[in-house]
Coordinates of C-alpha atoms in Angstrom, one line a residue:
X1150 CA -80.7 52.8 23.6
X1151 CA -81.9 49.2 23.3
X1152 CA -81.8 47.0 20.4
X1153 CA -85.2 46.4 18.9
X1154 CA -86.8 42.6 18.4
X1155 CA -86.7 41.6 15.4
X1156 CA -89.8 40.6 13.6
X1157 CA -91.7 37.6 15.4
X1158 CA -91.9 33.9 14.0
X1159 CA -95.9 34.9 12.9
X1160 CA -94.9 38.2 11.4
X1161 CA -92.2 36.9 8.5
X1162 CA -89.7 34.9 9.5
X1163 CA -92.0 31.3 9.2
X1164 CA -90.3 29.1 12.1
X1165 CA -87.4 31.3 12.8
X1166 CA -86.9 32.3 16.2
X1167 CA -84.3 34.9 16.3
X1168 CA -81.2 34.4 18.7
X1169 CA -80.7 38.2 19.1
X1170 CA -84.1 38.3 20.5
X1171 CA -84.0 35.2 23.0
X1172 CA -80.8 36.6 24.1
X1173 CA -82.2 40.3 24.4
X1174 CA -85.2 39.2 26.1
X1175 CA -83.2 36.8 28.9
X1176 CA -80.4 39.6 28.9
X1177 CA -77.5 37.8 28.4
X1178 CA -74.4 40.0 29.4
X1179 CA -71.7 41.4 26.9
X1180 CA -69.1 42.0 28.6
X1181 CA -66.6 39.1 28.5
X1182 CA -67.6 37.7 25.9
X1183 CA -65.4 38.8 23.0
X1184 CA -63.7 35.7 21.0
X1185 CA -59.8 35.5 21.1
X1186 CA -57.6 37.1 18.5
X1187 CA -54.8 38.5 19.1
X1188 CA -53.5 39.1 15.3
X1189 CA -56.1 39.2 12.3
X1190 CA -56.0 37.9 8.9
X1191 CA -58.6 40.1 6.3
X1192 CA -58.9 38.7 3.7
X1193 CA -61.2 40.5 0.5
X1194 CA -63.5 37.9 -0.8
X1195 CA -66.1 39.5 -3.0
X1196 CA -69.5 38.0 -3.4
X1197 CA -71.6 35.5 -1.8
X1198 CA -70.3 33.1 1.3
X1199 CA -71.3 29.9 2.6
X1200 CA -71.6 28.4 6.2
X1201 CA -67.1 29.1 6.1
X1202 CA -66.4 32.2 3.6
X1203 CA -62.9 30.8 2.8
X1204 CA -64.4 27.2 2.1
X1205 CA -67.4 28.1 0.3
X1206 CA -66.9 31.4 -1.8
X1207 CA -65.1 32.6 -4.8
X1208 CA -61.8 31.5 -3.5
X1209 CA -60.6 28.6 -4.8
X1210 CA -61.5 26.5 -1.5
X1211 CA -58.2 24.5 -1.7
X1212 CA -56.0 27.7 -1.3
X1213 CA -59.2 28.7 1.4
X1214 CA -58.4 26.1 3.7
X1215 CA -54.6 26.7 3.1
X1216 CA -55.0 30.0 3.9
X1217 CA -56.9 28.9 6.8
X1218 CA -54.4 26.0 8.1
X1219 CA -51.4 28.3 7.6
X1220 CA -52.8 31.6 9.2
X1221 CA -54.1 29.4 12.6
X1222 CA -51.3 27.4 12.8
X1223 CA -49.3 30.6 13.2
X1224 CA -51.5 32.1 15.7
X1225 CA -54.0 34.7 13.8
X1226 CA -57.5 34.2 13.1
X1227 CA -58.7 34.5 9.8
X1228 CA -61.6 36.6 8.5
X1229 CA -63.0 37.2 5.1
X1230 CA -64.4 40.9 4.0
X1231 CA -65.8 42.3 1.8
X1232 CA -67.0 46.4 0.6
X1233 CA -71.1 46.9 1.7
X1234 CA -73.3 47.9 -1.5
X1235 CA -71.7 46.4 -4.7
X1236 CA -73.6 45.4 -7.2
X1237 CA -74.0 41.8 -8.5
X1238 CA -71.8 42.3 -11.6
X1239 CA -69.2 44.4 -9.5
X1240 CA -68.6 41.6 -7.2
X1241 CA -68.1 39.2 -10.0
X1242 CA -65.7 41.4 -11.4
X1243 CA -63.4 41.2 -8.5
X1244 CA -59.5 41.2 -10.3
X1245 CA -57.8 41.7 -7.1
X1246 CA -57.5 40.9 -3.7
X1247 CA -56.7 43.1 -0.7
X1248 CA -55.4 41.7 2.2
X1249 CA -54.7 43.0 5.8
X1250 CA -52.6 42.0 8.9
X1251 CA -53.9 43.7 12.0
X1252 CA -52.1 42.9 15.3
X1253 CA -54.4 43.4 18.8
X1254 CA -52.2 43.0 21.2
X1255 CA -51.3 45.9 23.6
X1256 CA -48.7 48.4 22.9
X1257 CA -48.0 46.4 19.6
X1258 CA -51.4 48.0 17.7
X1259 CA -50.8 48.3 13.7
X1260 CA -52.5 47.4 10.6
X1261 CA -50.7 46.9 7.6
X1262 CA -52.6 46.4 3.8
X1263 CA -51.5 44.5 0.7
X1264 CA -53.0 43.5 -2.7
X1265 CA -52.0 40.5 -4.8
X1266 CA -53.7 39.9 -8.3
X1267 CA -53.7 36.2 -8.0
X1268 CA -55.4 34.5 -5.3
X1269 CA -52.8 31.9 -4.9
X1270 CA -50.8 34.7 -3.9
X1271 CA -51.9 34.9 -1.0
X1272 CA -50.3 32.0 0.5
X1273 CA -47.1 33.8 0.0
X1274 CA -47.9 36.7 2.3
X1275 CA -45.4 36.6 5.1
X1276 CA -47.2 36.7 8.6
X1277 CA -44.6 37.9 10.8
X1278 CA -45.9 41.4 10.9
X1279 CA -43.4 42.9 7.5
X1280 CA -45.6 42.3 4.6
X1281 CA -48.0 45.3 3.3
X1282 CA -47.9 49.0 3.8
X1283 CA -49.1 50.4 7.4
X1284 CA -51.6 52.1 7.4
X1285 CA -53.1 54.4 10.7
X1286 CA -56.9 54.1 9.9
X1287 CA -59.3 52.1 11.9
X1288 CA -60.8 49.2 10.1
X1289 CA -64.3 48.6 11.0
X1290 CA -65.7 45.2 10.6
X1291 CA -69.5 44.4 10.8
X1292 CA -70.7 40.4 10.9
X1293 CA -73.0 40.2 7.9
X1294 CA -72.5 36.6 7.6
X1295 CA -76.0 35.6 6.9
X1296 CA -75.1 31.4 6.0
X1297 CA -73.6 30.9 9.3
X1298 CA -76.7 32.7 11.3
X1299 CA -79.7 34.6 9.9
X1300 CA -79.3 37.5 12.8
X1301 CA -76.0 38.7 11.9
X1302 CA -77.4 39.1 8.2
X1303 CA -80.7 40.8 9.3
X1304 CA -79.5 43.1 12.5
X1305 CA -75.8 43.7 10.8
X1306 CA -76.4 44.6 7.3
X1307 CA -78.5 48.1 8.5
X1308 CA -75.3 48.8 10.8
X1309 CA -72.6 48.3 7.8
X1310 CA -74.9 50.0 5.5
X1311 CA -75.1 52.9 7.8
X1312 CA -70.8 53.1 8.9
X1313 CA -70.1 52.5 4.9
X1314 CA -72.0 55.8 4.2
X1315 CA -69.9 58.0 7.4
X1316 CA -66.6 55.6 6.5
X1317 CA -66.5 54.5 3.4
X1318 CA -62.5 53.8 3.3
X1319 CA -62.6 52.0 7.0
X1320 CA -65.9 49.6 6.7
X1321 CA -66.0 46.0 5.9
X1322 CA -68.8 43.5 6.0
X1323 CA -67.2 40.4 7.6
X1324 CA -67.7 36.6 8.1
X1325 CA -68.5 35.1 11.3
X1326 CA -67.1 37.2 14.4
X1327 CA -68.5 34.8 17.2
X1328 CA -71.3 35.6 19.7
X1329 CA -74.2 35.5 17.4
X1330 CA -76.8 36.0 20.3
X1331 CA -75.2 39.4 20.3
X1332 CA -76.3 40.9 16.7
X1333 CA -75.1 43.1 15.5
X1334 CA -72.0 42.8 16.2
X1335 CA -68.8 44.6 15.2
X1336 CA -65.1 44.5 15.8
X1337 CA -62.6 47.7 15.4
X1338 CA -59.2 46.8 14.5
X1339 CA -56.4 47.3 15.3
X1340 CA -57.2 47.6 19.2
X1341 CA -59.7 44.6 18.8
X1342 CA -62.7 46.0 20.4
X1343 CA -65.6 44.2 20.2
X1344 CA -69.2 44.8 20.5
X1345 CA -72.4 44.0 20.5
X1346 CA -76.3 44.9 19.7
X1347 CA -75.0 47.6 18.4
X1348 CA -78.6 49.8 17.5
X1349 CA -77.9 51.1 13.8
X1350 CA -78.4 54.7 15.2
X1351 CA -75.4 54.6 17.5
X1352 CA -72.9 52.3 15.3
X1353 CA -71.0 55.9 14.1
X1354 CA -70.6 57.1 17.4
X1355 CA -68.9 54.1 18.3
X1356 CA -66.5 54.5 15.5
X1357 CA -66.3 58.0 16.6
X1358 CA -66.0 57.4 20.5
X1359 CA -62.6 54.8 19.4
X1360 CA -61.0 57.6 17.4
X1361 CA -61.2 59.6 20.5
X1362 CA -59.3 57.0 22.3
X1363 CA -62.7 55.6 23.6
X1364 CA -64.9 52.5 24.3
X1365 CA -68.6 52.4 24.3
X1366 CA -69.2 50.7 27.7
X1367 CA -73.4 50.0 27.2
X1368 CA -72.6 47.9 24.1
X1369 CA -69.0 46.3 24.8
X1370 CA -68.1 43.0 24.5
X1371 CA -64.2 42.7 26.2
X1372 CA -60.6 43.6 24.2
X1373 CA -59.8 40.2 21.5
X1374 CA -56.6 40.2 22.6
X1375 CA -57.5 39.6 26.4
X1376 CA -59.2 36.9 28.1
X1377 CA -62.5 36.5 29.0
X1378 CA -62.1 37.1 32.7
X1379 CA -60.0 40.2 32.3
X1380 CA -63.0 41.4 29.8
X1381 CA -65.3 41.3 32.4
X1382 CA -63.1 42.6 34.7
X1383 CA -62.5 45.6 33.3
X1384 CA -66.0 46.6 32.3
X1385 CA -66.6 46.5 36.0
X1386 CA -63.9 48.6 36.6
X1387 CA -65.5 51.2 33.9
X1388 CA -68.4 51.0 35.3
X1389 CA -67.3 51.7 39.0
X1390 CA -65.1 54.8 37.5
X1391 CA -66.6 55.8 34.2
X1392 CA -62.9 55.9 32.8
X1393 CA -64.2 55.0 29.0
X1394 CA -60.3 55.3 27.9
X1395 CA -59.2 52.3 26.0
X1396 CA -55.5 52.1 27.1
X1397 CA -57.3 52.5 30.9
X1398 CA -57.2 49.2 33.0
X1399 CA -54.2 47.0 31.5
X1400 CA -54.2 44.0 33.5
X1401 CA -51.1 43.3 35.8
X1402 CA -52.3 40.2 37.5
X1403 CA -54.6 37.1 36.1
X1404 CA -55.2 34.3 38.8
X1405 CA -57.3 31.4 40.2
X1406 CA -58.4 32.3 44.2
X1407 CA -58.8 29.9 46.4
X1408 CA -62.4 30.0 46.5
X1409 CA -62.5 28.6 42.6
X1410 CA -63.0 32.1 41.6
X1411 CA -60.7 34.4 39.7
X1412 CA -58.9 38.0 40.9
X1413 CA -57.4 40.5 38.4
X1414 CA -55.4 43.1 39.4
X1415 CA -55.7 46.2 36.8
X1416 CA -53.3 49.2 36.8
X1417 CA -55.3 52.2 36.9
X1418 CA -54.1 56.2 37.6
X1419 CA -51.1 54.8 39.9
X1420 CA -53.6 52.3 41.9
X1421 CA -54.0 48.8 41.6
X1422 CA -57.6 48.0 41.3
X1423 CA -58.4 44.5 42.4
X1424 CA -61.7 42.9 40.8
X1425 CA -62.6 39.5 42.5
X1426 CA -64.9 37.8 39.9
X1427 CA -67.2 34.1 40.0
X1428 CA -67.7 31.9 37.7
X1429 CA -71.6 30.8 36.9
X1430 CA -73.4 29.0 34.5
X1431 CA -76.4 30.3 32.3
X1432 CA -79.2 28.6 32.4
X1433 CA -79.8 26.4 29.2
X1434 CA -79.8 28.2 26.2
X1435 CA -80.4 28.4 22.0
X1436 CA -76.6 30.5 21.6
X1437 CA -77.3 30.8 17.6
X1438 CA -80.3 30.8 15.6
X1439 CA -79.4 27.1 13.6
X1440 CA -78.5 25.6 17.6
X1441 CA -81.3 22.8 18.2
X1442 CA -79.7 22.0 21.7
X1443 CA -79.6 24.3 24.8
X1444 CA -76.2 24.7 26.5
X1445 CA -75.1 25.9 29.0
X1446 CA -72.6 29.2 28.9
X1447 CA -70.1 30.8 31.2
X1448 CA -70.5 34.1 32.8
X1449 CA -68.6 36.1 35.3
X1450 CA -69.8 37.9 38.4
X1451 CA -68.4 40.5 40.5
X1452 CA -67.7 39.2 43.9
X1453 CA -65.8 42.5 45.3
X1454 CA -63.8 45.1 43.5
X1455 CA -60.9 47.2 46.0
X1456 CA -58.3 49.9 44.9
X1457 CA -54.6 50.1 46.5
X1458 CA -51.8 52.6 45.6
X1459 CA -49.0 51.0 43.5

């Protein structure tokens, strides 16, 4: 299923041209193109947000960019969440604020929760991984983050509104995931997976297909814990085997060839499956709906893909 256009400049949106639709229509690619994160900060933060949640929100936007400083500085990436539906008055009443560590990184997978009842508080959450209670549930974040780009707000809200009705304990509207081009677009925690134009109708069997163990090839974006180049990599390899497992494919092997190209070797059913990828450049392009100057961005091509026994 493909995602649908949103409504044209004419129609409602004045002189807004859509991002999600430019990118639809020149059919960017998804795979590898999932932002880094290898360990996530969550952060609750009721009510509206700015162009940066933790700057411009309810939080006191000194202990935001605390928060901020001290959660980059040791590696994790901070998000902000918040529950889909609340009313007005609900949000305003926020009294406490939950927190979550979620570490993406391959055979270390684990969320862990906490609450404090101060703000401030939260600067005293340990990061090493000990703090909070585990927890063995997915979390489910969808980019509503409509200050930092319109298309996230318009294409993402439908797709939380729809996973907070089948998971109400797992989803979480979330500030700005990256790859705005790509709306909607959703992250599942703790294994990372990313994705993107996800069509409302098929976000819950997404959520469904990872509980299973699985990834949704048509409308994945690449493993946050993994680089780009192994992202792409292993979609290839999916799509050459239709192996949809998410522990399928670990990369054993990340290098530069000689050509100026790049070879990953993936471990797959006792075989080493060798991808040889290229590097090219998109043509110029508007990558977010506020961007006034086209860029160029990088995407990877299969050059030749080989299997070998271990």
């Amino acid at each position: 299923m493909s995602a649908t256009a949103l409504p044209s400049t004419s129609q409602s949106m004045g002189a807004w041209e859509p991002c999600s639709d430019r990118s639809l229509e020149r059919g960017d690619p998804l795979a590898g193109t999932g932002g880094f994160g290898a360990r996530w900060l969550l952060v609750e933060i009721d009510g509206a947000w700015g162009t940066h949640a933790f700057f411009q929100s309810r939080l006191d936007p000194a202990i935001g960019r605390e928060l901020v400083g001290r959660a980059e500085s040791a590696g994790i990436r901070p998000v902000a969440i918040r529950p889909f539906g609340r009313r007005a008055d609900e949000r305003r009443a926020q009294r406490r604020w939950r927190w979550a560590l979620a570490d993406a990184r391959p055979g270390r997978e684990s969320v862990r929760w906490g609450v404090v009842d101060d703000p401030a508080e939260l600067l005293d959450v340990s990061l090493d991984g000990t703090a909070g209670t585990a927890s063995d549930r997915p979390v489910v974040l969808v980019c509503t983050h409509a200050r930092h780009d319109q298309c996230c707000a318009v294409r993402g809200r439908p797709v939380a509104q729809t996973l907070s009705r089948a998971f109400p304990d797992d989803t979480w509207e979330s500030s700005h995931l990256g790859g705005d081009r790509f709306a909607a677009t959703m992250i599942v925690l703790p294994h990372g997976l990313y994705y993107g134009r996800v069509p409302t109708a098929e976000a819950g069997a997404i959520v469904e297909r990872y509980r299973q163990g699985e990834i949704v090839e048509q409308y994945y974006r690449g493993r946050s814990s993994l680089s780009n180049i192994v992202q792409s990599a292993q979609s290839f390899a999916r799509a050459d085997s239709g192996d949809a497992r998410i522990e399928a494919f670990p990369p054993v092997l990340e290098e530069r060839t000689a050509e100026g190209g790049w070879r990953v070797d993936l471990a797959h059913d006792g075989e080493v499956v060798t991808v040889l990828l290229h590097e090219r450049m998109s043509a110029p392009l508007l990558s977010t709906c506020a961007a006034t100057r086209p860029t160029s961005v990088r995407e990877f091509a299969l050059t030749s893909m080989s299997r070998r026994p271990v």
